[in-house]
Coordinates of C-alpha atoms in Angstrom, one line a residue:
Chain A
M5 CA 107.1 91.2 80.8
S6 CA 107.9 94.8 81.7
E7 CA 105.6 94.5 84.7
R8 CA 107.8 91.9 86.5
I9 CA 109.4 93.5 89.5
H10 CA 112.6 92.7 91.6
N11 CA 112.2 90.6 94.7
L12 CA 114.4 91.7 97.6
S13 CA 112.3 90.0 100.3
P14 CA 113.0 87.1 102.5
G15 CA 111.6 83.7 101.5
P16 CA 110.8 82.5 98.0
A17 CA 112.9 84.0 95.2
V18 CA 112.1 84.8 91.6
L19 CA 112.1 81.9 89.1
P20 CA 113.4 82.1 85.5
L21 CA 110.6 83.4 83.2
E22 CA 111.0 80.4 80.9
V23 CA 110.2 78.1 83.8
L24 CA 107.1 80.0 84.8
E25 CA 105.9 79.9 81.3
I26 CA 106.3 76.1 81.0
V27 CA 104.5 75.7 84.4
R28 CA 101.6 77.9 83.2
E29 CA 101.4 75.9 80.0
N30 CA 100.9 72.6 81.9
I31 CA 98.4 73.7 84.7
L32 CA 95.4 72.6 82.7
N33 CA 96.8 69.9 80.4
F34 CA 100.2 68.3 81.1
S35 CA 101.9 67.3 77.9
G36 CA 98.6 66.5 76.2
S37 CA 97.7 64.0 79.0
G38 CA 94.3 65.4 79.5
L39 CA 95.0 66.3 83.1
G40 CA 96.8 69.2 84.7
V41 CA 100.2 68.6 86.1
M42 CA 99.0 68.7 89.7
E43 CA 96.1 66.3 88.9
L44 CA 98.4 63.5 87.8
S45 CA 98.6 60.4 89.9
H46 CA 102.0 60.1 91.6
R47 CA 101.8 56.4 90.7
G48 CA 101.3 57.1 87.0
K49 CA 103.8 57.1 84.2
E50 CA 103.7 60.8 83.6
F51 CA 104.7 61.7 87.2
R52 CA 107.3 58.9 87.1
R53 CA 108.8 60.6 84.1
I54 CA 109.0 63.9 85.9
I55 CA 110.7 62.5 89.0
D56 CA 113.1 60.4 86.8
E57 CA 114.0 63.5 84.8
A58 CA 114.6 65.6 87.9
N59 CA 117.0 62.8 89.3
L60 CA 118.8 62.5 86.0
T61 CA 119.2 66.2 85.5
L62 CA 120.5 66.8 89.0
R63 CA 122.9 63.9 88.8
K64 CA 124.3 65.3 85.6
L65 CA 124.5 68.9 86.8
L66 CA 126.4 67.9 90.0
N67 CA 128.1 64.8 88.6
I68 CA 126.6 62.7 91.4
S69 CA 127.8 59.1 91.6
D70 CA 125.8 56.0 92.4
D71 CA 127.2 56.1 95.9
Y72 CA 124.6 58.8 96.6
A73 CA 120.8 58.8 96.8
V74 CA 118.8 61.8 95.7
I75 CA 115.5 62.2 97.6
Y76 CA 112.7 64.7 97.8
M77 CA 111.3 65.6 101.3
T78 CA 109.2 68.4 102.7
G79 CA 109.5 70.9 105.5
G80 CA 112.5 72.8 104.0
A81 CA 115.9 73.2 105.8
T82 CA 114.1 73.4 109.2
N83 CA 113.0 69.8 108.9
Q84 CA 116.6 68.8 108.1
F85 CA 117.7 70.6 111.2
S86 CA 115.8 67.7 113.0
A87 CA 116.5 64.9 110.5
V88 CA 120.3 65.2 110.5
P89 CA 120.9 64.6 114.2
M90 CA 118.0 62.1 114.4
N91 CA 119.4 60.0 111.5
L92 CA 123.1 60.3 112.0
L93 CA 123.8 60.4 115.7
S94 CA 124.1 57.5 118.2
E95 CA 124.5 57.6 122.0
K96 CA 128.2 57.7 121.4
T97 CA 128.5 60.4 118.8
C98 CA 127.9 64.1 118.8
G99 CA 126.8 66.7 116.2
N100 CA 129.6 69.1 115.3
Y101 CA 128.5 72.5 114.0
I102 CA 130.0 75.6 112.4
L103 CA 128.2 78.7 113.6
S104 CA 128.4 81.2 110.7
G105 CA 125.1 83.0 110.8
V106 CA 121.4 82.9 111.7
W107 CA 120.6 79.7 109.8
A108 CA 123.4 77.8 111.4
Q109 CA 122.2 79.1 114.7
K110 CA 118.7 77.7 114.0
A111 CA 120.3 74.3 113.0
I112 CA 122.3 74.3 116.3
E113 CA 119.3 75.1 118.5
E114 CA 117.3 72.2 117.0
A115 CA 120.3 69.8 117.2
K116 CA 120.8 70.8 120.9
R117 CA 117.2 69.7 121.7
L118 CA 117.6 66.4 120.0
G119 CA 121.1 65.2 120.8
R120 CA 124.6 66.2 121.9
L121 CA 126.4 69.0 120.3
H122 CA 129.9 70.4 119.8
L123 CA 130.6 73.9 118.5
A124 CA 133.4 73.3 116.0
G125 CA 133.9 76.9 115.0
S126 CA 132.1 80.3 115.2
S127 CA 132.2 83.8 113.8
K128 CA 129.5 85.1 116.2
E129 CA 132.0 87.4 117.9
Q130 CA 132.9 88.9 114.5
Q131 CA 129.1 89.6 114.0
Y132 CA 129.3 86.9 111.3
K133 CA 131.2 89.3 109.0
C134 CA 133.6 86.5 108.1
L135 CA 133.5 82.7 108.1
P136 CA 134.9 81.0 111.2
K137 CA 138.6 80.5 110.9
D138 CA 139.6 77.8 113.4
I139 CA 137.6 74.6 113.0
S140 CA 138.2 72.0 115.7
L141 CA 136.1 68.9 115.8
S142 CA 135.3 66.8 118.9
N143 CA 136.8 63.2 119.0
D144 CA 133.3 61.8 118.9
A145 CA 132.1 63.8 115.9
G146 CA 129.1 62.1 114.2
Y147 CA 129.3 64.7 111.4
L148 CA 130.3 68.3 110.7
H149 CA 127.4 70.6 109.7
F150 CA 127.9 73.9 108.0
T151 CA 125.7 76.5 106.1
S152 CA 127.3 77.1 102.7
N153 CA 125.7 80.6 102.2
N154 CA 124.7 82.9 105.0
T155 CA 121.9 85.0 103.5
A156 CA 121.5 87.8 106.1
C157 CA 125.2 88.0 106.8
G158 CA 126.4 87.9 103.2
T159 CA 129.1 85.4 103.6
Q160 CA 129.6 82.2 101.6
Y161 CA 131.8 79.1 101.5
L162 CA 133.2 78.9 97.9
S163 CA 135.2 75.8 99.0
E164 CA 134.3 73.3 101.7
P165 CA 135.6 73.7 105.3
E166 CA 138.3 71.2 106.1
C167 CA 136.9 68.0 107.5
P168 CA 138.5 64.6 108.3
A169 CA 137.6 61.9 105.8
N170 CA 135.9 59.7 108.4
V171 CA 133.5 62.5 109.5
P172 CA 130.6 63.1 107.1
L173 CA 130.3 66.7 106.0
V174 CA 126.7 67.9 106.1
C175 CA 125.8 71.0 104.3
D176 CA 122.7 73.3 104.3
A177 CA 122.9 74.6 100.7
S178 CA 119.4 76.0 100.7
S179 CA 120.4 79.4 99.4
D180 CA 123.2 78.5 97.0
L181 CA 122.9 75.0 95.6
L182 CA 123.8 75.0 91.9
C183 CA 125.3 78.4 92.1
R184 CA 128.7 76.8 91.4
P185 CA 130.2 73.4 90.5
L186 CA 130.4 71.2 93.6
D187 CA 132.5 68.2 94.4
V188 CA 129.7 66.1 95.9
K189 CA 132.2 63.3 96.9
K190 CA 133.4 65.6 99.7
Y191 CA 130.0 65.5 101.4
G192 CA 127.9 63.1 103.4
I193 CA 124.7 65.0 103.0
I194 CA 123.7 68.1 101.1
Y195 CA 120.2 69.5 101.6
A196 CA 118.4 72.4 100.2
G197 CA 114.9 73.8 100.4
A198 CA 113.9 74.5 96.8
Q199 CA 112.5 78.0 97.1
K200 CA 115.7 80.0 96.8
N201 CA 117.6 78.6 93.9
I202 CA 116.0 75.5 92.5
G203 CA 112.2 75.9 92.4
T204 CA 109.4 76.7 94.8
S205 CA 108.7 76.1 98.5
G206 CA 107.2 72.7 99.5
V207 CA 110.0 70.4 98.4
T208 CA 113.4 69.8 99.9
L209 CA 116.2 68.2 97.9
V210 CA 118.5 65.8 99.9
I211 CA 121.6 64.2 98.5
I212 CA 122.9 61.5 100.8
R213 CA 125.8 59.1 100.7
K214 CA 124.2 55.7 100.8
D215 CA 126.5 54.2 103.5
L216 CA 125.1 56.7 106.0
L217 CA 121.7 55.0 105.8
E218 CA 123.2 52.1 107.8
R219 CA 123.6 54.4 110.9
I220 CA 119.9 55.3 111.1
P221 CA 118.4 54.2 114.4
E222 CA 115.0 52.4 114.4
N223 CA 111.7 53.9 115.3
L224 CA 112.2 57.4 114.0
P225 CA 108.9 59.1 112.9
L226 CA 108.3 57.6 109.4
L227 CA 108.8 60.8 107.4
L228 CA 111.9 61.9 109.3
D229 CA 113.7 58.6 108.5
Y230 CA 115.8 59.1 105.3
R231 CA 115.2 55.4 104.5
S232 CA 111.5 56.0 104.0
Y233 CA 112.5 58.0 100.9
T234 CA 115.5 56.0 99.7
N235 CA 113.5 52.7 99.9
F236 CA 110.5 54.0 98.0
E237 CA 112.0 56.5 95.5
S238 CA 110.5 59.4 97.5
M239 CA 107.0 58.0 97.2
V240 CA 106.3 56.3 100.5
N241 CA 103.3 58.6 100.5
T242 CA 102.0 61.2 98.1
P243 CA 104.9 63.5 97.5
P244 CA 104.5 67.3 96.9
C245 CA 103.9 66.7 93.1
L246 CA 103.7 70.3 91.9
P247 CA 106.8 71.6 93.7
I248 CA 108.7 68.5 92.4
Y249 CA 107.6 69.3 88.9
I250 CA 108.7 73.0 89.2
L251 CA 112.0 71.8 90.7
C252 CA 112.5 69.5 87.7
E253 CA 111.8 72.3 85.2
T254 CA 114.2 74.6 87.1
L255 CA 116.9 72.0 86.9
K256 CA 116.3 71.5 83.2
W257 CA 116.6 75.3 82.8
V258 CA 119.9 75.4 84.6
E259 CA 121.1 72.6 82.3
R260 CA 119.9 74.3 79.1
S261 CA 121.6 77.5 80.3
G262 CA 125.0 76.0 80.6
G263 CA 125.0 74.2 83.9
T264 CA 126.7 75.1 87.2
A265 CA 129.9 76.5 85.5
E266 CA 127.7 79.1 83.7
M267 CA 125.7 79.8 86.8
F268 CA 129.0 80.5 88.7
K269 CA 130.1 82.9 85.9
R270 CA 126.8 84.8 86.0
N271 CA 126.8 85.0 89.8
Q272 CA 130.4 86.2 89.8
E273 CA 129.6 88.9 87.3
K274 CA 126.5 90.1 89.1
A275 CA 128.2 90.1 92.5
T276 CA 131.3 91.9 91.1
L277 CA 129.1 94.6 89.7
L278 CA 127.5 95.2 93.1
Y279 CA 130.6 94.9 95.3
D280 CA 132.5 97.3 93.0
A281 CA 129.7 99.8 93.3
I282 CA 129.7 99.5 97.1
D283 CA 133.5 99.6 97.5
S284 CA 133.9 102.6 95.3
S285 CA 131.1 104.5 97.1
E286 CA 131.5 106.9 100.0
F287 CA 127.9 106.3 100.9
Y288 CA 127.5 102.5 101.0
Q289 CA 129.6 100.1 103.1
G290 CA 130.0 96.4 102.6
H291 CA 129.0 94.2 105.6
A292 CA 131.0 91.0 105.0
E293 CA 134.8 90.8 104.9
P294 CA 135.9 90.8 101.2
E295 CA 137.4 87.3 101.3
C296 CA 134.2 85.7 102.6
R297 CA 131.7 87.6 100.5
S298 CA 128.7 85.8 99.1
L299 CA 127.9 85.7 95.4
M300 CA 124.3 85.1 96.4
N301 CA 123.5 87.8 99.0
V302 CA 125.3 91.1 98.7
T303 CA 124.9 92.8 102.1
F304 CA 125.7 96.4 102.9
G305 CA 125.0 99.3 105.2
L306 CA 125.8 103.0 105.1
H307 CA 129.0 104.6 106.2
D308 CA 126.8 107.0 108.1
T309 CA 124.9 104.4 110.1
S310 CA 122.5 107.1 111.4
L311 CA 121.0 107.3 107.9
E312 CA 120.3 103.5 107.6
S313 CA 116.7 103.5 108.9
K314 CA 115.9 106.4 106.6
F315 CA 117.5 104.5 103.7
L316 CA 115.4 101.3 104.4
Chain B
M6 CA 88.0 71.5 77.5
S7 CA 86.9 68.4 75.6
E8 CA 90.4 67.0 76.0
R9 CA 90.2 66.7 79.8
I10 CA 90.0 63.1 80.9
H11 CA 88.6 61.2 84.0
N12 CA 91.1 60.4 86.7
L13 CA 90.4 57.0 88.4
S14 CA 94.0 56.6 89.7
P15 CA 95.3 56.7 93.3
G16 CA 96.8 59.8 94.6
P17 CA 96.0 63.4 93.5
A18 CA 92.5 63.9 92.2
V19 CA 91.1 66.3 89.6
L20 CA 90.5 70.0 90.6
P21 CA 87.6 72.2 89.5
L22 CA 88.5 73.7 86.1
E23 CA 87.7 77.2 87.5
V24 CA 90.4 76.7 90.1
L25 CA 93.0 75.6 87.6
E26 CA 92.2 78.6 85.4
I27 CA 92.7 81.0 88.3
V28 CA 96.0 79.3 89.2
R29 CA 97.2 79.5 85.6
E30 CA 96.3 83.2 85.5
N31 CA 98.5 83.9 88.5
I32 CA 101.7 81.9 87.7
L33 CA 103.4 84.8 86.0
N34 CA 101.8 87.8 87.7
F35 CA 99.8 87.4 91.0
S36 CA 97.0 90.0 91.1
G37 CA 99.1 92.6 89.3
S38 CA 101.9 92.4 91.9
G39 CA 104.6 92.0 89.3
L40 CA 105.6 88.6 90.7
G41 CA 104.2 85.1 90.1
V42 CA 102.3 83.6 93.0
M43 CA 105.1 81.2 93.9
E44 CA 107.6 84.0 93.9
L45 CA 105.9 86.0 96.6
S46 CA 107.7 86.3 99.9
H47 CA 105.8 84.4 102.6
R48 CA 106.5 87.4 104.8
G49 CA 104.8 89.8 102.5
K50 CA 101.3 91.3 102.5
E51 CA 100.1 89.3 99.4
F52 CA 100.9 85.9 100.8
R53 CA 99.5 87.1 104.2
R54 CA 96.3 87.8 102.4
I55 CA 96.2 84.3 100.8
I56 CA 96.7 82.5 104.1
D57 CA 94.2 84.8 105.9
E58 CA 91.6 84.2 103.2
A59 CA 92.2 80.4 103.4
N60 CA 91.6 80.5 107.2
L61 CA 88.5 82.7 106.9
T62 CA 86.9 80.6 104.2
L63 CA 87.6 77.3 105.9
R64 CA 86.2 78.7 109.2
K65 CA 83.1 79.8 107.4
L66 CA 82.6 76.6 105.5
L67 CA 82.9 74.4 108.6
N68 CA 81.6 76.9 111.1
I69 CA 84.8 76.5 113.1
S70 CA 84.9 78.3 116.5
D71 CA 87.7 80.2 118.1
D72 CA 88.4 77.2 120.3
Y73 CA 90.1 75.6 117.3
A74 CA 93.3 76.6 115.5
V75 CA 93.7 76.0 111.7
I76 CA 97.2 75.2 110.6
Y77 CA 99.0 74.2 107.5
M78 CA 101.6 71.4 107.7
T79 CA 103.4 69.2 105.1
G80 CA 103.9 65.4 104.7
G81 CA 100.2 64.5 104.2
A82 CA 98.2 62.2 106.4
T83 CA 101.4 60.0 106.8
N84 CA 103.1 62.8 108.8
Q85 CA 100.0 63.1 111.0
F86 CA 100.2 59.3 111.7
S87 CA 103.4 60.3 113.6
A88 CA 102.3 63.7 114.9
V89 CA 99.1 62.6 116.6
P90 CA 100.6 60.1 119.0
M91 CA 103.7 62.2 119.5
N92 CA 101.7 65.3 120.4
L93 CA 98.8 63.8 122.3
L94 CA 100.1 60.8 124.3
S95 CA 101.9 60.7 127.6
E96 CA 103.4 57.8 129.5
K97 CA 100.0 57.2 131.0
T98 CA 97.8 57.3 128.0
C99 CA 97.3 55.1 125.0
G100 CA 96.2 55.8 121.4
N101 CA 92.8 54.2 120.6
Y102 CA 92.2 53.3 117.0
I103 CA 89.4 52.1 114.8
L104 CA 90.6 49.8 112.1
S105 CA 88.4 50.3 109.1
G106 CA 90.7 49.9 106.1
V107 CA 94.2 50.3 104.7
W108 CA 94.7 53.9 105.7
A109 CA 93.6 53.2 109.3
Q110 CA 96.1 50.2 109.2
K111 CA 98.9 52.6 108.2
A112 CA 98.0 55.0 111.0
I113 CA 98.0 52.1 113.5
E114 CA 101.4 50.8 112.3
E115 CA 103.0 54.1 112.9
A116 CA 101.4 54.7 116.2
K117 CA 102.6 51.3 117.4
R118 CA 106.2 52.3 116.8
L119 CA 105.8 55.5 118.6
G120 CA 103.6 54.8 121.6
R121 CA 101.1 52.4 123.2
L122 CA 98.0 51.4 121.2
H123 CA 94.6 49.9 121.8
L124 CA 92.4 48.6 119.0
A125 CA 89.0 50.0 119.8
G126 CA 87.2 48.3 116.9
S127 CA 87.9 46.6 113.6
S128 CA 86.2 45.4 110.5
K129 CA 89.2 43.6 109.2
E130 CA 87.5 40.2 109.6
Q131 CA 84.7 41.5 107.4
Q132 CA 87.3 42.4 104.7
Y133 CA 86.5 46.0 105.5
K134 CA 83.1 45.8 103.8
C135 CA 81.5 47.5 106.7
L136 CA 82.4 50.0 109.4
P137 CA 83.4 48.4 112.8
K138 CA 80.3 48.0 114.9
D139 CA 81.4 47.6 118.5
I140 CA 83.7 50.3 119.6
S141 CA 85.3 49.8 123.0
L142 CA 87.8 52.3 124.4
S143 CA 90.6 51.5 126.9
N144 CA 90.4 53.3 130.3
D145 CA 93.6 55.2 129.5
A146 CA 92.5 56.4 126.1
G147 CA 94.5 59.5 125.0
Y148 CA 92.3 59.9 121.9
L149 CA 90.2 57.9 119.5
H150 CA 91.4 57.9 115.9
F151 CA 89.3 57.0 112.9
T152 CA 89.5 57.3 109.1
S153 CA 86.3 59.0 107.9
N154 CA 86.4 57.6 104.4
N155 CA 88.1 54.4 103.4
T156 CA 89.1 54.9 99.8
A157 CA 90.0 51.4 98.6
C158 CA 87.2 49.7 100.7
G159 CA 84.5 52.1 99.7
T160 CA 83.1 52.7 103.2
Q161 CA 82.5 56.1 104.9
Y162 CA 81.4 57.5 108.2
L163 CA 78.5 59.9 107.5
S164 CA 78.3 60.5 111.2
E165 CA 81.0 60.3 113.8
P166 CA 81.7 57.1 115.8
E167 CA 80.6 57.4 119.4
C168 CA 83.3 58.7 121.7
P169 CA 83.1 59.9 125.4
A170 CA 83.3 63.6 125.8
N171 CA 86.6 63.5 127.7
V172 CA 88.4 61.6 124.9
P173 CA 89.4 63.7 121.9
L174 CA 88.1 62.3 118.6
V175 CA 90.9 62.4 115.9
C176 CA 89.9 62.1 112.3
D177 CA 91.9 61.4 109.1
A178 CA 89.6 63.2 106.7
S179 CA 92.0 63.2 103.8
S180 CA 89.6 61.9 101.3
D181 CA 86.4 63.4 102.3
L182 CA 86.8 66.8 104.1
L183 CA 84.2 69.3 102.9
C184 CA 82.1 66.5 101.2
R185 CA 79.4 67.2 103.8
P186 CA 78.6 69.6 106.7
L187 CA 80.6 68.6 109.8
D188 CA 80.1 69.4 113.4
V189 CA 83.7 70.3 114.2
K190 CA 82.9 70.6 118.0
K191 CA 82.7 66.8 118.1
Y192 CA 86.4 66.6 117.2
G193 CA 89.8 67.1 118.9
I194 CA 91.7 67.1 115.7
I195 CA 90.7 66.8 112.0
Y196 CA 93.5 66.5 109.5
A197 CA 93.5 66.1 105.7
G198 CA 96.2 66.0 103.0
A199 CA 94.9 68.4 100.4
Q200 CA 95.3 66.4 97.3
K201 CA 92.0 64.5 97.2
N202 CA 89.4 67.1 98.0
I203 CA 90.7 70.5 98.8
G204 CA 93.7 71.2 96.5
T205 CA 97.0 69.7 95.5
S206 CA 99.6 67.6 97.4
G207 CA 102.2 69.3 99.5
V208 CA 100.0 70.8 102.2
T209 CA 98.1 69.2 105.0
L210 CA 95.3 71.0 106.7
V211 CA 95.0 70.5 110.5
I212 CA 92.1 71.7 112.7
I213 CA 93.0 71.3 116.3
R214 CA 91.2 72.2 119.5
K215 CA 93.4 74.6 121.3
D216 CA 93.3 73.0 124.8
L217 CA 95.0 70.0 123.3
L218 CA 98.1 72.0 122.7
E219 CA 98.7 72.0 126.5
R220 CA 99.4 68.2 126.5
I221 CA 102.2 68.4 124.0
P222 CA 105.5 67.1 125.5
E223 CA 108.7 69.1 125.2
N224 CA 111.5 68.3 122.7
L225 CA 109.5 67.0 119.8
P226 CA 111.2 67.6 116.4
L227 CA 110.3 71.2 115.6
L228 CA 108.0 70.5 112.6
L229 CA 106.2 67.7 114.3
D230 CA 105.1 69.9 117.2
Y231 CA 101.7 71.4 116.5
R232 CA 102.7 74.5 118.6
S233 CA 105.4 75.4 116.0
Y234 CA 102.5 76.1 113.7
T235 CA 99.9 77.5 116.1
N236 CA 102.5 79.9 117.6
F237 CA 103.7 81.3 114.3
E238 CA 100.6 81.2 112.1
S239 CA 102.0 78.2 110.1
M240 CA 105.1 80.3 109.2
V241 CA 107.8 79.1 111.6
N242 CA 109.6 78.5 108.4
T243 CA 108.8 79.0 104.7
P244 CA 105.5 77.2 104.2
P245 CA 104.5 75.4 100.9
C246 CA 103.3 78.6 99.4
L247 CA 101.9 77.4 96.1
P248 CA 100.0 74.4 97.5
I249 CA 98.5 76.7 100.2
Y250 CA 97.4 79.2 97.5
I251 CA 95.8 76.3 95.5
L252 CA 94.1 75.1 98.7
C253 CA 92.8 78.7 99.3
E254 CA 91.4 78.9 95.7
T255 CA 89.7 75.5 96.1
L256 CA 88.1 76.5 99.4
K257 CA 86.8 79.7 97.8
W258 CA 85.4 77.6 94.9
V259 CA 83.5 75.4 97.4
E260 CA 82.1 78.5 99.0
R261 CA 81.0 80.0 95.7
S262 CA 79.5 76.7 94.7
G263 CA 77.2 76.6 97.7
G264 CA 79.3 75.3 100.5
T265 CA 79.4 71.9 102.2
A266 CA 75.6 71.4 102.0
E267 CA 75.7 71.7 98.2
M268 CA 78.8 69.4 98.0
F269 CA 76.9 66.8 100.1
K270 CA 73.9 67.0 97.7
R271 CA 76.2 66.7 94.6
N272 CA 78.1 63.7 96.1
Q273 CA 74.8 62.0 97.1
E274 CA 73.5 62.4 93.5
K275 CA 76.6 61.1 91.9
A276 CA 76.9 58.2 94.2
T277 CA 73.2 57.2 93.9
L278 CA 73.6 57.1 90.2
L279 CA 76.5 54.8 90.4
Y280 CA 75.2 52.5 93.2
D281 CA 71.8 52.2 91.4
A282 CA 73.6 51.1 88.2
I283 CA 75.6 48.6 90.2
D284 CA 72.7 47.2 92.2
S285 CA 70.4 46.8 89.2
S286 CA 73.2 45.0 87.2
E287 CA 73.7 41.3 86.9
F288 CA 77.3 42.0 85.9
Y289 CA 78.6 44.4 88.6
Q290 CA 78.6 43.7 92.3
G291 CA 79.0 46.4 95.1
H292 CA 81.9 45.8 97.5
A293 CA 80.8 47.7 100.7
E294 CA 77.7 46.9 102.6
P295 CA 74.9 49.3 101.6
E296 CA 74.6 51.1 105.0
C297 CA 78.3 51.9 105.1
R298 CA 78.8 52.9 101.5
S299 CA 81.0 55.8 100.7
L300 CA 79.8 58.8 98.7
M301 CA 83.4 59.5 97.7
N302 CA 84.7 56.1 96.5
V303 CA 82.3 53.7 94.8
T304 CA 83.9 50.3 94.9
F305 CA 82.6 47.3 93.0
G306 CA 83.7 44.0 91.5
L307 CA 82.0 41.6 89.1
H308 CA 79.5 38.9 90.0
D309 CA 81.7 36.5 88.0
T310 CA 85.0 37.2 89.8
S311 CA 86.9 35.2 87.2
L312 CA 86.3 38.1 84.8
E313 CA 87.7 40.8 87.1
S314 CA 91.3 40.8 85.9
K315 CA 90.1 40.9 82.3
F316 CA 87.8 43.9 83.2
L317 CA 90.6 45.9 84.8

């Protein structure tokens, strides 16, 4: 596969070659079923097996307890920017947000339109070069939302921000889910569009603590109500079957490769290599503060900023 | 491909073999780009070309004028059941619906939760064996919604229900779009989940008359607002890239095969063959009334209904 190139673009990322080969193998005939994988009925036993395997593998990889539901939605993180306040807030509670970069900003803009909002912390004044240091929640916090990895800024939470036990912690993990072991019990909701780390665009993985389902108000649009998925095993309507299959194969690949501990090791090694090169260079200059640096997105500029546009 | 089987199940349908072969060919390396089709950035020129080609091909196939926008959403028809009332209704207007089968019923249930509703016609008392005959709109009709093909009932509109010019006609065409030439000018909105006729699940095609965008109220959830798609060429966030690619290849296949006129001819031939066999049989019995019969879903039972469970 010498012709495969590096992808440094925004949006969908590269997938493991092994996963692509398995997908290719099943486009015309899935597991000898006589139908291609995207032609299977979502009500049939073959697709049932795919979604069960995805659930099981994810639960194993992140050690997810039965207190949590795993569901498959669409619309990426953007749809969750709406779903989180719509499902979790009441008249009496307010969404608390940590502003650590452009994706957090987008989540905040959407939450502002749909409910009340409190900014619990921000590193905007530091040009997002670090993670916000002082986090202060409102008394009526319905949840605390943060973005675990800030792609364009190059910062990442390698442990969770502090959050009182009675406030659900909500995490947009779209660009770093499975990059490291995670203590799911610390979270109320973890969501991730699949296209960065765990598959292809078109499916969003949501891990939600089941007790939170009781707060959901009535009369939300059907596909924005988390219960439409938890009550029907993500099949209230035809789900995005092919993206779910690719997600499943990617999860199985992570498991075969050694799980999240091994992913963490690989990401650390790759990042160290790049940051060492940047730090020892008189030409390149790291963007994020060293203690907040992302293992997923290594951001840098040039010491001589006047050369940057030429460099790009 | 002697091992390929027939798919008589609900949900996703079979795709043309040619389309599957093209998809398979591009999983590892799209058009020599060095990246698989699902690894392309949605902001890059290759994906831009895919979405432009899908637009152009669809516009040609259905002769769509510039008065209409073509957009790609997610969540299938179910998401449109919410989007249509949320985008088109005001305090003063009411959604008008034709109840012709189980999918129309679902659209109605969702619309009832989200706004005011008027039942403009129904064939429920006829067990959906025919299309509703008397259509009567309310004075405050914001639109008239109908389901063009009723899968489980086996009825189909081969021409549009009558609708006053000042009321937008909205059509769920999920199971028969492109099965025949269509006069798009008669419609306000046509939507279709791709998995039955025009691709794979995970993408929903929406054709919307642009003047309707002016009615959309503020502060809808971002991905339920049609303008989020029309304003950003369906890329306000990462779209379902692989399903859009497969949709594009299916549209191109329809065009190569002779377009909607040829599809109509093929569907008529196939349906005639089946209905003739049913009508001349003393064993089988057609479900739908002959003048309302669907070219897409041929429904039948047995004359001796006591044998039906054994037959299945």
